[in-house]
Amino acid sequence: MAVLKCGRFDLDLERPRIMAIINTTPDSFSGDGLGHDLDAALRRCENAVAAGAHILDIGGESTRPGSESVSEQEELDRVIPLVERLADWPVPVSIDTVKPAVMRASLAAGASLINDINGFRTPGAVEAVRDSDAALCVMHMQGEPRSMQAAPRYDDVVGEVIDFLLHQVHALEVQGVARARILLDPGFGFGKTLEHNLALMRALDRFLATGYPLLIGVSRKSMLGAITGRGVDERTTASVAAALVAIERGARIVRVHDVAATRDAVAVWEAVRFGAS
């Protein structure tokens, strides 16, 4: 049985888990940013858990293509009050950040997972998380959000992404981070063309062969718009389909905006795979 050490939680990954996206930014690409409205954010979290979310992923800085970084203090002001309110909830709280200070403050406030799109490359990031018991999601990104989609290029996108992830995992493990705390994310849409993204999805078995569980996030992304021709607010069906493709190919956690729709689809998949319960 695959178990992820995730702070005070031992998360069973035998069956797929749903991570709900909770944006506290005013400029989310998906149009669901909550800004500094703590009550609205708490309601979003309550609704996500009621709809079937197993993990809440809190983000205080937009990472959409073309976005600019926000100050450390602004990000702290956006996320820490929410983490503090969620600290005793019965689901793990994840923080989506690249900043070591935000990682440290979030862990102190009760976060159980650090989800870093920069793969813990920022100076001080490894040191910020190594002595905690939080789970760590190592993601691949070519470039940085403001320019990553300008002209992404690879000689071998699958091999290069796997090599990067394993290099960053090694950097964590030599600092004493237990293997049971680590997740991998190929970084769909982060410095990748549509063809790069499709190649990564087709090759998820190669990522699984590393022995680390996979977190996959494709919800509402432009790759789905390119495939379907639909705008960001019309991609629920495509997002659910992509999540199921990822799960069928071995993903253990899917990061989504549309929790209820994903929950229903996963329930059907599980009934076929494991039998009705």
GROMACS .gro file of C-alpha atoms in nm:
model
  277
    1MET     CA    1   0.000   0.000   0.000
    2ALA     CA    2   0.141   0.340  -0.104
    3VAL     CA    3   0.133   0.589   0.184
    4LEU     CA    4   0.244   0.951   0.162
    5LYS     CA    5   0.382   1.102   0.481
    6CYS     CA    6   0.200   1.434   0.486
    7GLY     CA    7   0.249   1.615   0.815
    8ARG     CA    8   0.005   1.475   1.072
    9PHE     CA    9  -0.157   1.266   0.798
   10ASP     CA   10  -0.056   0.933   0.649
   11LEU     CA   11  -0.226   0.966   0.312
   12ASP     CA   12  -0.324   0.633   0.156
   13LEU     CA   13  -0.253   0.656  -0.217
   14GLU     CA   14  -0.384   0.312  -0.303
   15ARG     CA   15  -0.677   0.498  -0.458
   16PRO     CA   16  -0.654   0.835  -0.634
   17ARG     CA   17  -0.688   1.153  -0.430
   18ILE     CA   18  -0.840   1.485  -0.533
   19MET     CA   19  -0.655   1.808  -0.454
   20ALA     CA   20  -0.876   2.118  -0.468
   21ILE     CA   21  -0.727   2.441  -0.602
   22ILE     CA   22  -0.794   2.737  -0.371
   23ASN     CA   23  -0.660   3.060  -0.519
   24THR     CA   24  -0.620   3.358  -0.287
   25THR     CA   25  -0.489   3.565  -0.578
   26PRO     CA   26  -0.691   3.836  -0.756
   27ASP     CA   27  -0.555   3.732  -1.098
   28SER     CA   28  -0.593   3.355  -1.133
   29PHE     CA   29  -0.596   3.238  -1.496
   30SER     CA   30  -0.915   3.043  -1.427
   31GLY     CA   31  -1.105   3.343  -1.294
   32ASP     CA   32  -1.161   3.193  -0.947
   33GLY     CA   33  -0.922   3.409  -0.744
   34LEU     CA   34  -1.043   3.519  -0.401
   35GLY     CA   35  -0.797   3.795  -0.314
   36HIS     CA   36  -0.793   3.886   0.058
   37ASP     CA   37  -1.150   3.768   0.126
   38LEU     CA   38  -1.085   3.518   0.407
   39ASP     CA   39  -1.452   3.432   0.458
   40ALA     CA   40  -1.496   3.358   0.087
   41ALA     CA   41  -1.184   3.144   0.091
   42LEU     CA   42  -1.311   2.946   0.389
   43ARG     CA   43  -1.645   2.890   0.213
   44ARG     CA   44  -1.458   2.771  -0.096
   45CYS     CA   45  -1.262   2.527   0.121
   46GLU     CA   46  -1.577   2.403   0.296
   47ASN     CA   47  -1.748   2.348  -0.038
   48ALA     CA   48  -1.445   2.167  -0.179
   49VAL     CA   49  -1.426   1.925   0.114
   50ALA     CA   50  -1.802   1.867   0.100
   51ALA     CA   51  -1.769   1.795  -0.273
   52GLY     CA   52  -1.504   1.531  -0.212
   53ALA     CA   53  -1.163   1.700  -0.194
   54HIS     CA   54  -0.899   1.505  -0.002
   55ILE     CA   55  -0.641   1.789  -0.002
   56LEU     CA   56  -0.672   2.169  -0.015
   57ASP     CA   57  -0.400   2.346  -0.217
   58ILE     CA   58  -0.370   2.714  -0.122
   59GLY     CA   59  -0.198   2.953  -0.361
   60GLY     CA   60  -0.117   3.318  -0.298
   61GLU     CA   61   0.071   3.400  -0.618
   62SER     CA   62  -0.053   3.350  -0.971
   63THR     CA   63   0.169   3.127  -1.184
   64ARG     CA   64  -0.025   3.165  -1.508
   65PRO     CA   65   0.183   3.232  -1.821
   66GLY     CA   66   0.289   3.596  -1.825
   67SER     CA   67   0.230   3.653  -1.455
   68GLU     CA   68   0.461   3.865  -1.239
   69SER     CA   69   0.585   3.767  -0.895
   70VAL     CA   70   0.434   3.927  -0.585
   71SER     CA   71   0.626   4.035  -0.278
   72GLU     CA   72   0.698   3.792   0.002
   73GLN     CA   73   0.487   3.994   0.244
   74GLU     CA   74   0.191   4.011   0.006
   75GLU     CA   75   0.195   3.634  -0.039
   76LEU     CA   76   0.221   3.579   0.337
   77ASP     CA   77  -0.073   3.813   0.395
   78ARG     CA   78  -0.282   3.620   0.145
   79VAL     CA   79  -0.216   3.265   0.263
   80ILE     CA   80  -0.116   3.249   0.629
   81PRO     CA   81  -0.450   3.361   0.781
   82LEU     CA   82  -0.624   3.092   0.576
   83VAL     CA   83  -0.374   2.820   0.669
   84GLU     CA   84  -0.418   2.907   1.036
   85ARG     CA   85  -0.796   2.866   1.006
   86LEU     CA   86  -0.758   2.533   0.826
   87ALA     CA   87  -0.486   2.386   1.048
   88ASP     CA   88  -0.718   2.158   1.247
   89TRP     CA   89  -0.936   2.048   0.953
   90PRO     CA   90  -0.951   1.675   0.877
   91VAL     CA   91  -0.775   1.711   0.541
   92PRO     CA   92  -0.414   1.806   0.459
   93VAL     CA   93  -0.348   2.169   0.367
   94SER     CA   94  -0.099   2.225   0.087
   95ILE     CA   95   0.078   2.551   0.005
   96ASP     CA   96   0.163   2.632  -0.356
   97THR     CA   97   0.471   2.855  -0.327
   98VAL     CA   98   0.831   2.900  -0.439
   99LYS     CA   99   0.936   3.127  -0.152
  100PRO     CA  100   1.126   2.973   0.142
  101ALA     CA  101   0.983   3.227   0.389
  102VAL     CA  102   0.628   3.138   0.285
  103MET     CA  103   0.714   2.768   0.317
  104ARG     CA  104   0.846   2.816   0.671
  105ALA     CA  105   0.554   3.033   0.783
  106SER     CA  106   0.300   2.794   0.628
  107LEU     CA  107   0.454   2.492   0.800
  108ALA     CA  108   0.451   2.679   1.131
  109ALA     CA  109   0.083   2.765   1.073
  110GLY     CA  110  -0.009   2.399   1.014
  111ALA     CA  111   0.044   2.318   0.645
  112SER     CA  112   0.107   1.951   0.565
  113LEU     CA  113   0.234   1.972   0.207
  114ILE     CA  114   0.455   2.214   0.014
  115ASN     CA  115   0.383   2.226  -0.358
  116ASP     CA  116   0.674   2.402  -0.531
  117ILE     CA  117   0.650   2.475  -0.904
  118ASN     CA  118   1.021   2.561  -0.896
  119GLY     CA  119   1.121   2.217  -0.768
  120PHE     CA  120   1.286   2.352  -0.450
  121ARG     CA  121   1.556   2.529  -0.655
  122THR     CA  122   1.514   2.868  -0.485
  123PRO     CA  123   1.807   2.928  -0.248
  124GLY     CA  124   1.694   2.830   0.100
  125ALA     CA  125   1.395   2.622  -0.014
  126VAL     CA  126   1.544   2.282   0.075
  127GLU     CA  127   1.654   2.414   0.413
  128ALA     CA  128   1.306   2.554   0.475
  129VAL     CA  129   1.137   2.215   0.440
  130ARG     CA  130   1.393   1.946   0.523
  131ASP     CA  131   1.336   1.930   0.898
  132SER     CA  132   0.956   1.926   0.875
  133ASP     CA  133   0.738   1.619   0.830
  134ALA     CA  134   0.545   1.775   0.542
  135ALA     CA  135   0.503   1.611   0.205
  136LEU     CA  136   0.692   1.783  -0.078
  137CYS     CA  137   0.579   1.803  -0.440
  138VAL     CA  138   0.872   1.855  -0.677
  139MET     CA  139   0.753   2.006  -1.007
  140HIS     CA  140   0.935   2.075  -1.333
  141MET     CA  141   0.918   2.418  -1.495
  142GLN     CA  142   1.126   2.545  -1.785
  143GLY     CA  143   1.192   2.916  -1.737
  144GLU     CA  144   0.966   3.124  -1.513
  145PRO     CA  145   0.593   3.203  -1.526
  146ARG     CA  146   0.625   3.541  -1.698
  147SER     CA  147   0.820   3.397  -1.993
  148MET     CA  148   0.789   3.017  -1.979
  149GLN     CA  149   0.551   2.986  -2.274
  150ALA     CA  150   0.745   3.216  -2.508
  151ALA     CA  151   0.934   2.940  -2.691
  152PRO     CA  152   0.980   2.621  -2.486
  153ARG     CA  153   1.226   2.377  -2.644
  154TYR     CA  154   1.351   2.029  -2.556
  155ASP     CA  155   1.557   1.766  -2.732
  156ASP     CA  156   1.375   1.495  -2.531
  157VAL     CA  157   1.101   1.642  -2.315
  158VAL     CA  158   1.027   1.322  -2.121
  159GLY     CA  159   1.388   1.236  -2.051
  160GLU     CA  160   1.480   1.592  -1.960
  161VAL     CA  161   1.187   1.636  -1.721
  162ILE     CA  162   1.257   1.303  -1.550
  163ASP     CA  163   1.627   1.387  -1.516
  164PHE     CA  164   1.544   1.723  -1.360
  165LEU     CA  165   1.296   1.575  -1.113
  166LEU     CA  166   1.536   1.302  -1.002
  167HIS     CA  167   1.814   1.557  -0.961
  168GLN     CA  168   1.595   1.769  -0.734
  169VAL     CA  169   1.477   1.463  -0.541
  170HIS     CA  170   1.841   1.372  -0.479
  171ALA     CA  171   1.905   1.724  -0.348
  172LEU     CA  172   1.623   1.672  -0.097
  173GLU     CA  173   1.718   1.320   0.005
  174VAL     CA  174   2.084   1.403   0.071
  175GLN     CA  175   1.953   1.665   0.315
  176GLY     CA  176   1.763   1.395   0.502
  177VAL     CA  177   1.417   1.417   0.344
  178ALA     CA  178   1.250   1.075   0.358
  179ARG     CA  179   1.142   0.918   0.031
  180ALA     CA  180   0.792   0.870   0.175
  181ARG     CA  181   0.745   1.250   0.178
  182ILE     CA  182   0.812   1.309  -0.193
  183LEU     CA  183   0.577   1.353  -0.488
  184LEU     CA  184   0.664   1.430  -0.851
  185ASP     CA  185   0.480   1.660  -1.093
  186PRO     CA  186   0.590   1.682  -1.461
  187GLY     CA  187   0.458   2.039  -1.472
  188PHE     CA  188   0.200   2.038  -1.749
  189GLY     CA  189   0.184   2.380  -1.913
  190PHE     CA  190   0.491   2.515  -1.735
  191GLY     CA  191   0.727   2.580  -2.024
  192LYS     CA  192   0.571   2.321  -2.255
  193THR     CA  193   0.388   2.326  -2.586
  194LEU     CA  194   0.078   2.117  -2.647
  195GLU     CA  195   0.291   1.843  -2.803
  196HIS     CA  196   0.527   1.846  -2.505
  197ASN     CA  197   0.230   1.809  -2.270
  198LEU     CA  198   0.084   1.523  -2.470
  199ALA     CA  199   0.420   1.347  -2.482
  200LEU     CA  200   0.447   1.373  -2.103
  201MET     CA  201   0.096   1.236  -2.053
  202ARG     CA  202   0.169   0.943  -2.283
  203ALA     CA  203   0.486   0.869  -2.087
  204LEU     CA  204   0.352   0.873  -1.731
  205ASP     CA  205   0.460   0.509  -1.698
  206ARG     CA  206   0.821   0.627  -1.722
  207PHE     CA  207   0.762   0.868  -1.435
  208LEU     CA  208   0.599   0.590  -1.232
  209ALA     CA  209   0.906   0.378  -1.291
  210THR     CA  210   1.102   0.621  -1.071
  211GLY     CA  211   0.910   0.482  -0.774
  212TYR     CA  212   0.767   0.816  -0.660
  213PRO     CA  213   0.392   0.892  -0.664
  214LEU     CA  214   0.268   1.141  -0.922
  215LEU     CA  215   0.065   1.457  -0.874
  216ILE     CA  216  -0.087   1.578  -1.200
  217GLY     CA  217  -0.243   1.919  -1.264
  218VAL     CA  218  -0.404   1.990  -1.601
  219SER     CA  219  -0.734   2.142  -1.485
  220ARG     CA  220  -0.868   2.414  -1.719
  221LYS     CA  221  -0.523   2.467  -1.872
  222SER     CA  222  -0.458   2.608  -2.217
  223MET     CA  223  -0.360   2.266  -2.350
  224LEU     CA  224  -0.724   2.164  -2.305
  225GLY     CA  225  -0.838   2.479  -2.479
  226ALA     CA  226  -0.607   2.401  -2.769
  227ILE     CA  227  -0.756   2.052  -2.797
  228THR     CA  228  -1.123   2.144  -2.754
  229GLY     CA  229  -1.137   2.503  -2.877
  230ARG     CA  230  -1.317   2.605  -2.556
  231GLY     CA  231  -1.253   2.900  -2.327
  232VAL     CA  232  -1.121   2.863  -1.975
  233ASP     CA  233  -1.470   2.870  -1.822
  234GLU     CA  234  -1.590   2.592  -2.054
  235ARG     CA  235  -1.325   2.328  -1.983
  236THR     CA  236  -1.482   2.127  -1.701
  237THR     CA  237  -1.553   1.823  -1.917
  238ALA     CA  238  -1.207   1.829  -2.072
  239SER     CA  239  -1.049   1.876  -1.728
  240VAL     CA  240  -1.231   1.576  -1.586
  241ALA     CA  241  -1.137   1.366  -1.889
  242ALA     CA  242  -0.772   1.465  -1.854
  243ALA     CA  243  -0.775   1.383  -1.482
  244LEU     CA  244  -0.913   1.037  -1.555
  245VAL     CA  245  -0.653   0.978  -1.827
  246ALA     CA  246  -0.384   1.069  -1.574
  247ILE     CA  247  -0.534   0.841  -1.309
  248GLU     CA  248  -0.565   0.552  -1.552
  249ARG     CA  249  -0.198   0.602  -1.634
  250GLY     CA  250  -0.101   0.593  -1.266
  251ALA     CA  251  -0.138   0.940  -1.115
  252ARG     CA  252  -0.218   0.923  -0.743
  253ILE     CA  253  -0.324   1.286  -0.691
  254VAL     CA  254  -0.505   1.510  -0.938
  255ARG     CA  255  -0.512   1.885  -0.877
  256VAL     CA  256  -0.844   2.028  -0.995
  257HIS     CA  257  -1.081   2.323  -0.991
  258ASP     CA  258  -1.400   2.118  -1.043
  259VAL     CA  259  -1.402   1.888  -0.741
  260ALA     CA  260  -1.756   1.749  -0.758
  261ALA     CA  261  -1.738   1.660  -1.127
  262THR     CA  262  -1.399   1.498  -1.079
  263ARG     CA  263  -1.522   1.309  -0.772
  264ASP     CA  264  -1.812   1.159  -0.967
  265ALA     CA  265  -1.589   1.054  -1.255
  266VAL     CA  266  -1.334   0.898  -1.020
  267ALA     CA  267  -1.614   0.713  -0.839
  268VAL     CA  268  -1.718   0.550  -1.167
  269TRP     CA  269  -1.357   0.465  -1.248
  270GLU     CA  270  -1.306   0.314  -0.903
  271ALA     CA  271  -1.626   0.107  -0.927
  272VAL     CA  272  -1.502  -0.046  -1.252
  273ARG     CA  273  -1.148  -0.094  -1.121
  274PHE     CA  274  -1.216  -0.209  -0.765
  275GLY     CA  275  -1.585  -0.302  -0.759
  276ALA     CA  276  -1.882  -0.119  -0.613
  277SER     CA  277  -1.855  -0.050  -0.241
   0.00000   0.00000   0.00000
